[in-house]
């Protein structure tokens, strides 16, 4: 028997929502039947651009008028908690863009709301769904480099993000909460949970209010060590945005993902390199294809979860640990100390 096509709604018709909407059109098994934005004209224009959908400005009203299987929240963080609580409270599966929330208390309440309602709760955390990162993880899971000892997760560029996302220049907590949480999710996904963290942040571009660069050092509970670094104000040619660089060492080999889309497995037998460049979606374009392809991969995964085939990756509950790591990194920076994650999490309750 084939699975019923899941009916979804998209909340937030801004910059990144266009990638969501295009992506949903490419994913079999789900369709977006309604869109919602506080700004009615924005929602109407968005709906028109995609051939027409029911338009709402209020999520509660949308939930009462539509029979939905899932709601995809693509708004900025201050609205995440009320929206997720509202959707989960209606018994509907919910996807929330990263960062899950600005505070640990909000994120915890969102996870609790989804658990109480017994609905799937996904975080749209697409880096781990990028082609190169998935291929690197597959080599590691096959045991190609043995026990993991060291990793570097890096995202450095000088691309002008502020054109599409002007709010990034205004927020007080920027690089760690924007790209840091992506990198921390990948670090946890690959290397496992974090025992302690230290961090240095920098504000390099005078037009931004918050930090636009950071360097973190993580000790994982398996004994492995990771460096995680990010800069929005680096001069590199060719411009690597939005590629992540991975260097992961195990006892018997190393996996290297370079910003030229090559993935190399180094072992005693030599080096084997594969091309891991994502396809450019027919609606997309470079350099965003890396991200656009990962949105489609993530959304296909959502459909699998809704059809009972697997569990959310990452779930809200899992992502709480990633948020904790980002927030603890600020504390580490401000106190010039190493933060023990178990103790940090215990202090939040
Ligand atoms: N995963 C990624 O690769 C990636 C990339 C870019 C942005 N993002 C994330 O996507 C999210 C959205 O970013 P953006 O740049 O598209 O923002 P944006 O400001 O362009 O769009 C957000 C939209 O949400 C609407 N909105 C806010 N509160 C609402 C509410 N309560 N109900 C309905 N609509 C509401 C706003 O009116 C706005 O149109 C952010 O959390 C950002 O971090 C993720």
Tab-separated table of C-alpha atoms and ligand atoms in Angstrom:
chain	number	residue	atom	x	y	z
A	1	UNK	CA	0.000	0.000	0.000
A	2	UNK	CA	1.378	3.438	-0.870
A	3	UNK	CA	1.609	6.088	1.835
A	4	UNK	CA	-0.879	8.961	1.774
A	5	UNK	CA	0.628	12.247	0.540
A	6	UNK	CA	1.298	14.317	3.667
A	7	UNK	CA	-0.380	17.718	3.757
A	8	UNK	CA	1.797	20.487	5.132
A	9	UNK	CA	1.825	24.214	5.787
A	10	UNK	CA	4.782	26.573	5.668
A	11	UNK	CA	4.969	29.335	8.280
A	12	UNK	CA	7.195	32.317	7.495
A	13	UNK	CA	7.432	33.451	3.860
A	14	UNK	CA	10.842	35.118	4.062
A	15	UNK	CA	14.267	34.592	2.547
A	16	UNK	CA	15.012	30.960	3.405
A	17	UNK	CA	11.386	29.771	3.105
A	18	UNK	CA	11.773	29.872	-0.690
A	19	UNK	CA	14.275	27.033	-0.449
A	20	UNK	CA	11.817	25.125	1.766
A	21	UNK	CA	8.979	25.648	-0.696
A	22	UNK	CA	10.996	24.652	-3.759
A	23	UNK	CA	12.354	21.673	-1.845
A	24	UNK	CA	8.893	20.421	-0.859
A	25	UNK	CA	7.914	20.517	-4.535
A	26	UNK	CA	10.796	18.148	-5.305
A	27	UNK	CA	10.043	15.698	-2.501
A	28	UNK	CA	7.576	12.906	-3.296
A	29	UNK	CA	5.107	12.095	-0.549
A	30	UNK	CA	4.404	15.607	0.775
A	31	UNK	CA	2.839	18.819	-0.447
A	32	UNK	CA	2.435	22.307	0.976
A	33	UNK	CA	-1.235	23.279	0.907
A	34	UNK	CA	-1.093	26.507	2.925
A	35	UNK	CA	1.340	29.302	3.714
A	36	UNK	CA	1.284	31.726	6.616
A	37	UNK	CA	3.069	34.972	7.394
A	38	UNK	CA	2.227	37.827	9.746
A	39	UNK	CA	2.647	40.038	6.695
A	40	UNK	CA	-0.362	39.223	4.502
A	41	UNK	CA	1.024	40.807	1.341
A	42	UNK	CA	4.212	38.803	1.709
A	43	UNK	CA	2.265	35.557	2.164
A	44	UNK	CA	0.060	36.354	-0.831
A	45	UNK	CA	3.021	37.161	-3.077
A	46	UNK	CA	4.778	33.993	-1.912
A	47	UNK	CA	1.678	31.910	-2.616
A	48	UNK	CA	1.345	33.428	-6.090
A	49	UNK	CA	4.993	32.715	-6.884
A	50	UNK	CA	4.366	29.044	-6.180
A	51	UNK	CA	1.121	28.661	-8.109
A	52	UNK	CA	-1.346	29.465	-5.327
A	53	UNK	CA	-1.887	28.050	-1.839
A	54	UNK	CA	-4.314	28.904	0.993
A	55	UNK	CA	-2.953	32.041	2.677
A	56	UNK	CA	-3.083	32.768	6.409
A	57	UNK	CA	-1.654	35.365	8.758
A	58	UNK	CA	-2.484	33.470	11.940
A	59	UNK	CA	-1.233	29.964	12.656
A	60	UNK	CA	-4.001	29.090	15.124
A	61	UNK	CA	-6.624	29.955	12.530
A	62	UNK	CA	-4.777	27.967	9.874
A	63	UNK	CA	-4.684	24.938	12.167
A	64	UNK	CA	-8.402	25.154	12.862
A	65	UNK	CA	-9.346	25.486	9.178
A	66	UNK	CA	-6.921	23.017	7.601
A	67	UNK	CA	-6.416	19.295	8.085
A	68	UNK	CA	-2.607	19.176	8.285
A	69	UNK	CA	-0.083	16.380	8.789
A	70	UNK	CA	2.820	18.746	9.468
A	71	UNK	CA	3.777	22.398	9.818
A	72	UNK	CA	7.167	23.684	8.681
A	73	UNK	CA	8.248	26.744	10.689
A	74	UNK	CA	10.725	28.928	8.757
A	75	UNK	CA	10.568	32.090	10.869
A	76	UNK	CA	13.351	33.697	12.924
A	77	UNK	CA	14.002	32.428	16.502
A	78	UNK	CA	11.915	34.799	18.701
A	79	UNK	CA	8.713	33.334	17.172
A	80	UNK	CA	9.782	29.668	17.341
A	81	UNK	CA	8.502	28.802	20.809
A	82	UNK	CA	4.927	30.139	20.473
A	83	UNK	CA	4.593	28.668	16.984
A	84	UNK	CA	5.911	25.223	17.941
A	85	UNK	CA	3.771	25.121	21.086
A	86	UNK	CA	0.711	26.086	19.057
A	87	UNK	CA	1.291	23.482	16.324
A	88	UNK	CA	2.252	20.663	18.698
A	89	UNK	CA	-0.714	21.580	20.926
A	90	UNK	CA	-2.972	20.896	17.943
A	91	UNK	CA	-1.513	17.410	17.607
A	92	UNK	CA	0.362	18.180	14.370
A	93	UNK	CA	3.985	17.207	13.618
A	94	UNK	CA	6.275	20.223	13.595
A	95	UNK	CA	9.544	21.174	11.922
A	96	UNK	CA	11.369	24.226	13.254
A	97	UNK	CA	14.234	26.066	11.578
A	98	UNK	CA	17.513	26.405	13.466
A	99	UNK	CA	18.394	27.827	15.893
A	100	UNK	CA	15.651	26.081	17.855
A	101	UNK	CA	15.402	29.081	20.229
A	102	UNK	CA	17.417	31.927	21.697
A	103	UNK	CA	17.262	30.480	25.221
A	104	UNK	CA	17.592	27.042	26.756
A	105	UNK	CA	14.338	27.516	28.704
A	106	UNK	CA	12.379	28.208	25.504
A	107	UNK	CA	13.902	25.217	23.724
A	108	UNK	CA	13.169	22.941	26.679
A	109	UNK	CA	9.537	24.088	26.749
A	110	UNK	CA	9.223	23.376	23.005
A	111	UNK	CA	10.600	19.856	23.428
A	112	UNK	CA	8.226	19.293	26.354
A	113	UNK	CA	5.245	20.534	24.311
A	114	UNK	CA	5.995	18.064	21.506
A	115	UNK	CA	6.546	15.219	23.987
A	116	UNK	CA	3.277	15.959	25.790
A	117	UNK	CA	1.401	16.051	22.476
A	118	UNK	CA	3.299	12.942	21.259
A	119	UNK	CA	4.028	14.528	17.887
A	120	UNK	CA	7.303	14.308	15.940
A	121	UNK	CA	9.441	17.418	16.455
A	122	UNK	CA	12.228	18.039	13.935
A	123	UNK	CA	14.829	20.768	13.791
A	124	UNK	CA	15.616	21.850	10.243
A	125	UNK	CA	19.327	21.275	10.717
A	126	UNK	CA	20.446	20.746	7.157
A	127	UNK	CA	24.269	20.690	7.421
A	128	UNK	CA	24.297	17.022	8.446
A	129	UNK	CA	22.165	16.404	5.310
A	130	UNK	CA	24.747	17.965	2.958
A	131	UNK	CA	26.092	15.526	0.388
A	132	UNK	CA	29.758	15.869	1.414
A	133	UNK	CA	29.049	15.598	5.141
A	134	UNK	CA	26.794	12.569	4.621
A	135	UNK	CA	29.504	10.879	2.532
A	136	UNK	CA	32.134	11.595	5.220
A	137	UNK	CA	29.872	10.173	7.930
A	138	UNK	CA	29.224	7.063	5.799
A	139	UNK	CA	32.996	6.356	5.547
A	140	UNK	CA	33.320	6.732	9.327
A	141	UNK	CA	30.313	4.478	10.003
A	142	UNK	CA	31.838	1.838	7.687
A	143	UNK	CA	34.832	1.784	10.063
A	144	UNK	CA	37.232	3.082	7.389
A	145	UNK	CA	39.290	5.194	9.825
A	146	UNK	CA	38.824	3.265	13.078
A	147	UNK	CA	38.260	4.879	16.457
A	148	UNK	CA	37.825	8.663	16.176
A	149	UNK	CA	40.493	10.772	17.901
A	150	UNK	CA	40.515	14.288	16.436
A	151	UNK	CA	38.357	16.448	14.188
A	152	UNK	CA	38.188	19.936	12.794
A	153	UNK	CA	34.904	21.433	11.594
A	154	UNK	CA	35.441	24.736	9.851
A	155	UNK	CA	33.316	27.326	8.047
A	156	UNK	CA	35.194	30.444	6.974
A	157	UNK	CA	34.268	32.887	4.234
A	158	UNK	CA	33.714	36.540	3.335
A	159	UNK	CA	30.367	36.218	1.533
A	160	UNK	CA	27.954	39.110	2.120
A	161	UNK	CA	25.225	37.335	4.099
A	162	UNK	CA	23.760	40.642	5.288
A	163	UNK	CA	22.049	41.371	1.975
A	164	UNK	CA	19.661	38.421	2.288
A	165	UNK	CA	19.666	38.265	6.085
A	166	UNK	CA	20.049	41.843	7.421
A	167	UNK	CA	19.056	40.719	10.937
A	168	UNK	CA	22.367	38.827	11.202
A	169	UNK	CA	24.211	42.139	11.459
A	170	UNK	CA	21.935	43.285	14.290
A	171	UNK	CA	21.807	40.326	16.665
A	172	UNK	CA	24.074	40.347	19.718
A	173	UNK	CA	24.692	36.576	19.498
A	174	UNK	CA	25.535	35.907	15.886
A	175	UNK	CA	28.175	33.455	14.618
A	176	UNK	CA	27.770	30.795	17.312
A	177	UNK	CA	23.957	30.902	17.120
A	178	UNK	CA	23.823	31.023	13.328
A	179	UNK	CA	26.559	28.785	11.905
A	180	UNK	CA	28.009	27.558	15.219
A	181	UNK	CA	24.972	25.459	15.949
A	182	UNK	CA	25.202	23.867	12.481
A	183	UNK	CA	28.848	22.957	13.101
A	184	UNK	CA	28.160	21.778	16.661
A	185	UNK	CA	25.361	19.551	15.360
A	186	UNK	CA	27.789	17.988	12.879
A	187	UNK	CA	30.493	17.670	15.565
A	188	UNK	CA	28.071	15.807	17.874
A	189	UNK	CA	26.716	13.738	14.958
A	190	UNK	CA	30.238	12.612	14.026
A	191	UNK	CA	32.224	12.613	17.288
A	192	UNK	CA	29.490	12.072	19.895
A	193	UNK	CA	28.543	13.995	23.017
A	194	UNK	CA	30.663	16.773	24.449
A	195	UNK	CA	32.187	16.648	27.925
A	196	UNK	CA	33.562	20.169	28.015
A	197	UNK	CA	34.022	23.235	25.826
A	198	UNK	CA	36.151	26.373	25.672
A	199	UNK	CA	35.689	29.173	23.167
A	200	UNK	CA	37.077	32.463	21.849
A	201	UNK	CA	34.836	34.829	19.910
A	202	UNK	CA	35.763	37.829	17.753
A	203	UNK	CA	33.938	40.745	16.193
A	204	UNK	CA	35.875	41.406	13.002
A	205	UNK	CA	33.517	43.231	10.645
A	206	UNK	CA	32.608	46.648	12.124
A	207	UNK	CA	29.092	46.522	10.604
A	208	UNK	CA	27.969	43.629	12.843
A	209	UNK	CA	26.758	43.981	16.436
A	210	UNK	CA	27.648	40.496	17.643
A	211	UNK	CA	30.578	38.126	17.158
A	212	UNK	CA	31.239	37.134	13.543
A	213	UNK	CA	34.012	34.636	14.268
A	214	UNK	CA	34.695	32.002	16.896
A	215	UNK	CA	37.104	29.200	17.662
A	216	UNK	CA	36.013	26.416	20.016
A	217	UNK	CA	37.752	23.420	21.503
A	218	UNK	CA	35.621	20.423	22.483
A	219	UNK	CA	36.508	17.343	24.498
A	220	UNK	CA	34.098	14.534	23.635
A	221	UNK	CA	32.967	11.848	26.071
A	222	UNK	CA	34.703	9.209	23.887
A	223	UNK	CA	38.039	10.966	24.517
A	224	UNK	CA	38.129	12.576	21.061
A	225	UNK	CA	38.961	16.254	20.612
A	226	UNK	CA	37.403	18.645	18.086
A	227	UNK	CA	38.217	22.142	16.932
A	228	UNK	CA	35.239	24.070	15.597
A	229	UNK	CA	35.877	27.395	13.902
A	230	UNK	CA	33.895	29.891	11.888
A	231	UNK	CA	34.440	33.298	10.355
A	232	UNK	CA	32.157	35.549	8.322
A	233	UNK	CA	34.998	37.984	7.621
A	234	UNK	CA	37.777	36.028	5.910
A	235	UNK	CA	39.299	36.744	2.521
A	236	UNK	CA	39.705	33.452	0.669
A	237	UNK	CA	39.830	32.871	-3.067
A	238	UNK	CA	38.002	31.145	-4.538
A	239	UNK	CA	35.269	32.218	-2.083
A	240	UNK	CA	34.328	28.984	-0.263
A	241	UNK	CA	30.865	30.022	0.989
A	242	UNK	CA	28.812	28.028	1.978
A	243	UNK	CA	31.127	25.038	2.127
A	244	UNK	CA	32.234	23.391	5.366
A	245	UNK	CA	35.672	21.902	5.733
A	246	UNK	CA	36.025	18.647	7.689
A	247	UNK	CA	39.181	16.938	8.883
A	248	UNK	CA	38.500	13.796	10.912
A	249	UNK	CA	41.242	11.520	12.199
A	250	UNK	CA	40.762	7.995	13.478
A	251	UNK	CA	43.316	5.397	14.590
A	252	UNK	CA	43.655	3.959	11.087
A	253	UNK	CA	42.917	6.823	8.744
A	254	UNK	CA	41.701	10.347	8.064
A	255	UNK	CA	38.663	11.700	6.260
A	256	UNK	CA	39.103	15.101	4.644
A	257	UNK	CA	36.291	17.174	3.116
A	258	UNK	CA	37.676	20.155	1.266
A	259	UNK	CA	35.903	23.260	0.090
A	260	UNK	CA	36.513	22.206	-3.533
A	261	UNK	CA	33.877	19.471	-3.041
A	262	UNK	CA	36.436	16.673	-2.763
A	263	UNK	CA	36.243	14.019	-0.064
A	264	UNK	CA	39.472	12.108	0.544
A	265	UNK	CA	39.943	8.958	2.569
A	266	UNK	CA	43.576	8.676	3.755
A	267	UNK	CA	44.661	5.196	4.939
A	268	UNK	CA	47.861	3.104	5.033
A	269	UNK	CA	46.956	2.043	1.469
A	270	UNK	CA	47.011	5.600	0.105
A	271	UNK	CA	44.466	8.316	-0.618
A	272	UNK	CA	41.133	7.829	-2.366
A	273	UNK	CA	39.256	10.945	-3.465
A	274	UNK	CA	35.636	11.271	-4.575
A	275	UNK	CA	33.686	14.225	-5.925
A	276	UNK	CA	30.864	15.089	-3.519
A	277	UNK	CA	29.494	18.216	-5.159
A	278	UNK	CA	25.717	18.421	-4.816
A	279	UNK	CA	23.529	18.664	-7.907
A	280	UNK	CA	22.248	22.159	-8.646
A	281	UNK	CA	18.443	21.942	-8.285
A	282	UNK	CA	16.608	23.180	-11.396
A	283	UNK	CA	15.224	26.015	-9.233
A	284	UNK	CA	18.526	26.713	-7.479
A	285	UNK	CA	21.972	28.032	-8.267
A	286	UNK	CA	25.578	28.214	-7.102
A	287	UNK	CA	26.881	28.644	-4.474
A	288	UNK	CA	23.635	27.881	-2.625
A	289	UNK	CA	23.211	24.455	-4.282
A	290	UNK	CA	25.153	22.879	-1.404
A	291	UNK	CA	22.462	24.097	0.979
A	292	UNK	CA	19.522	23.693	-1.396
A	293	UNK	CA	20.326	20.030	-2.023
A	294	UNK	CA	20.578	19.451	1.739
A	295	UNK	CA	17.123	21.001	2.255
A	296	UNK	CA	15.665	18.423	-0.156
A	297	UNK	CA	17.555	15.586	1.602
A	298	UNK	CA	16.262	16.740	4.979
A	299	UNK	CA	12.679	17.067	3.725
A	300	UNK	CA	12.763	13.571	2.175
A	301	UNK	CA	13.831	12.357	5.621
A	302	UNK	CA	10.858	14.170	7.205
A	303	UNK	CA	8.506	12.261	4.886
A	304	UNK	CA	10.153	8.978	5.908
A	305	UNK	CA	9.592	9.845	9.571
A	306	UNK	CA	5.966	10.839	8.959
A	307	UNK	CA	5.500	7.471	7.249
A	308	UNK	CA	6.857	5.719	10.351
A	309	UNK	CA	10.096	4.533	8.714
A	310	UNK	CA	12.637	6.261	10.947
A	311	UNK	CA	13.122	8.867	13.696
A	312	UNK	CA	13.777	12.636	13.385
A	313	UNK	CA	17.381	13.626	12.698
A	314	UNK	CA	17.866	15.755	14.565
A	315	UNK	CA	14.886	15.797	16.897
A	316	UNK	CA	14.126	18.782	19.099
A	317	UNK	CA	15.330	16.796	22.111
A	318	UNK	CA	18.647	16.040	20.415
A	319	UNK	CA	19.041	19.634	19.308
A	320	UNK	CA	18.674	20.844	22.886
A	321	UNK	CA	22.225	19.553	23.442
A	322	UNK	CA	23.496	21.476	20.430
A	323	UNK	CA	21.886	24.680	21.689
A	324	UNK	CA	23.349	24.026	25.140
A	325	UNK	CA	26.807	23.817	23.568
A	326	UNK	CA	26.377	27.135	21.740
A	327	UNK	CA	25.081	28.911	24.846
A	328	UNK	CA	27.791	27.366	27.036
A	329	UNK	CA	30.377	28.596	24.511
A	330	UNK	CA	29.362	32.190	25.275
A	331	UNK	CA	29.753	31.461	28.988
A	332	UNK	CA	33.166	29.896	28.325
A	333	UNK	CA	34.255	32.981	26.390
A	334	UNK	CA	32.927	35.455	28.963
A	335	UNK	CA	34.443	33.629	31.948
A	336	UNK	CA	37.639	32.613	30.094
A	337	UNK	CA	37.106	29.084	31.351
A	338	UNK	CA	36.330	25.545	30.306
A	339	UNK	CA	32.642	24.672	30.726
A	340	UNK	CA	31.598	21.186	31.807
A	341	UNK	CA	28.450	20.424	29.802
A	342	UNK	CA	26.751	18.150	32.364
A	343	UNK	CA	27.170	20.796	35.063
A	344	UNK	CA	26.031	23.544	32.660
A	345	UNK	CA	22.866	21.635	31.731
A	346	UNK	CA	22.149	20.847	35.418
A	347	UNK	CA	22.353	24.569	36.257
A	348	UNK	CA	19.599	25.340	33.711
A	349	UNK	CA	16.869	23.351	35.477
B	1	LIG	N1	19.316	26.085	7.576
B	1	LIG	C1	19.880	27.030	6.841
B	1	LIG	O1	20.774	26.770	6.070
B	1	LIG	C2	19.380	28.448	6.990
B	1	LIG	C3	19.792	29.466	6.134
B	1	LIG	C4	19.245	30.746	6.287
B	1	LIG	C5	18.346	30.997	7.306
B	1	LIG	N2	18.002	29.975	8.145
B	1	LIG	C6	17.057	30.185	9.263
B	1	LIG	O2	15.760	30.365	8.739
B	1	LIG	C7	14.996	31.165	9.642
B	1	LIG	C8	14.328	32.270	8.840
B	1	LIG	O3	15.312	33.087	8.295
B	1	LIG	P1	15.001	34.084	7.069
B	1	LIG	O4	16.280	34.677	6.680
B	1	LIG	O5	14.172	33.391	6.057
B	1	LIG	O6	14.103	35.194	7.831
B	1	LIG	P2	13.161	36.303	7.197
B	1	LIG	O7	13.155	37.434	8.167
B	1	LIG	O8	13.532	36.585	5.783
B	1	LIG	O9	11.722	35.619	7.176
B	1	LIG	C9	10.997	35.298	8.324
B	1	LIG	C10	9.513	35.499	8.024
B	1	LIG	O10	8.774	34.982	9.133
B	1	LIG	C11	7.635	35.825	9.318
B	1	LIG	N3	7.134	35.635	10.694
B	1	LIG	C12	7.723	35.991	11.871
B	1	LIG	N4	6.948	35.624	12.909
B	1	LIG	C13	5.861	35.003	12.398
B	1	LIG	C14	4.722	34.403	12.967
B	1	LIG	N5	4.527	34.364	14.276
B	1	LIG	N6	3.798	33.855	12.138
B	1	LIG	C15	3.960	33.898	10.790
B	1	LIG	N7	5.037	34.461	10.196
B	1	LIG	C16	5.968	35.013	10.981
B	1	LIG	C17	8.161	37.238	9.045
B	1	LIG	O11	7.102	38.122	8.730
B	1	LIG	C18	9.095	36.967	7.865
B	1	LIG	O12	8.428	37.122	6.617
B	1	LIG	C19	15.981	31.669	10.710
B	1	LIG	O13	15.792	30.937	11.893
B	1	LIG	C20	17.349	31.407	10.098
B	1	LIG	O14	18.348	31.135	11.060
B	1	LIG	C21	18.482	28.733	7.988
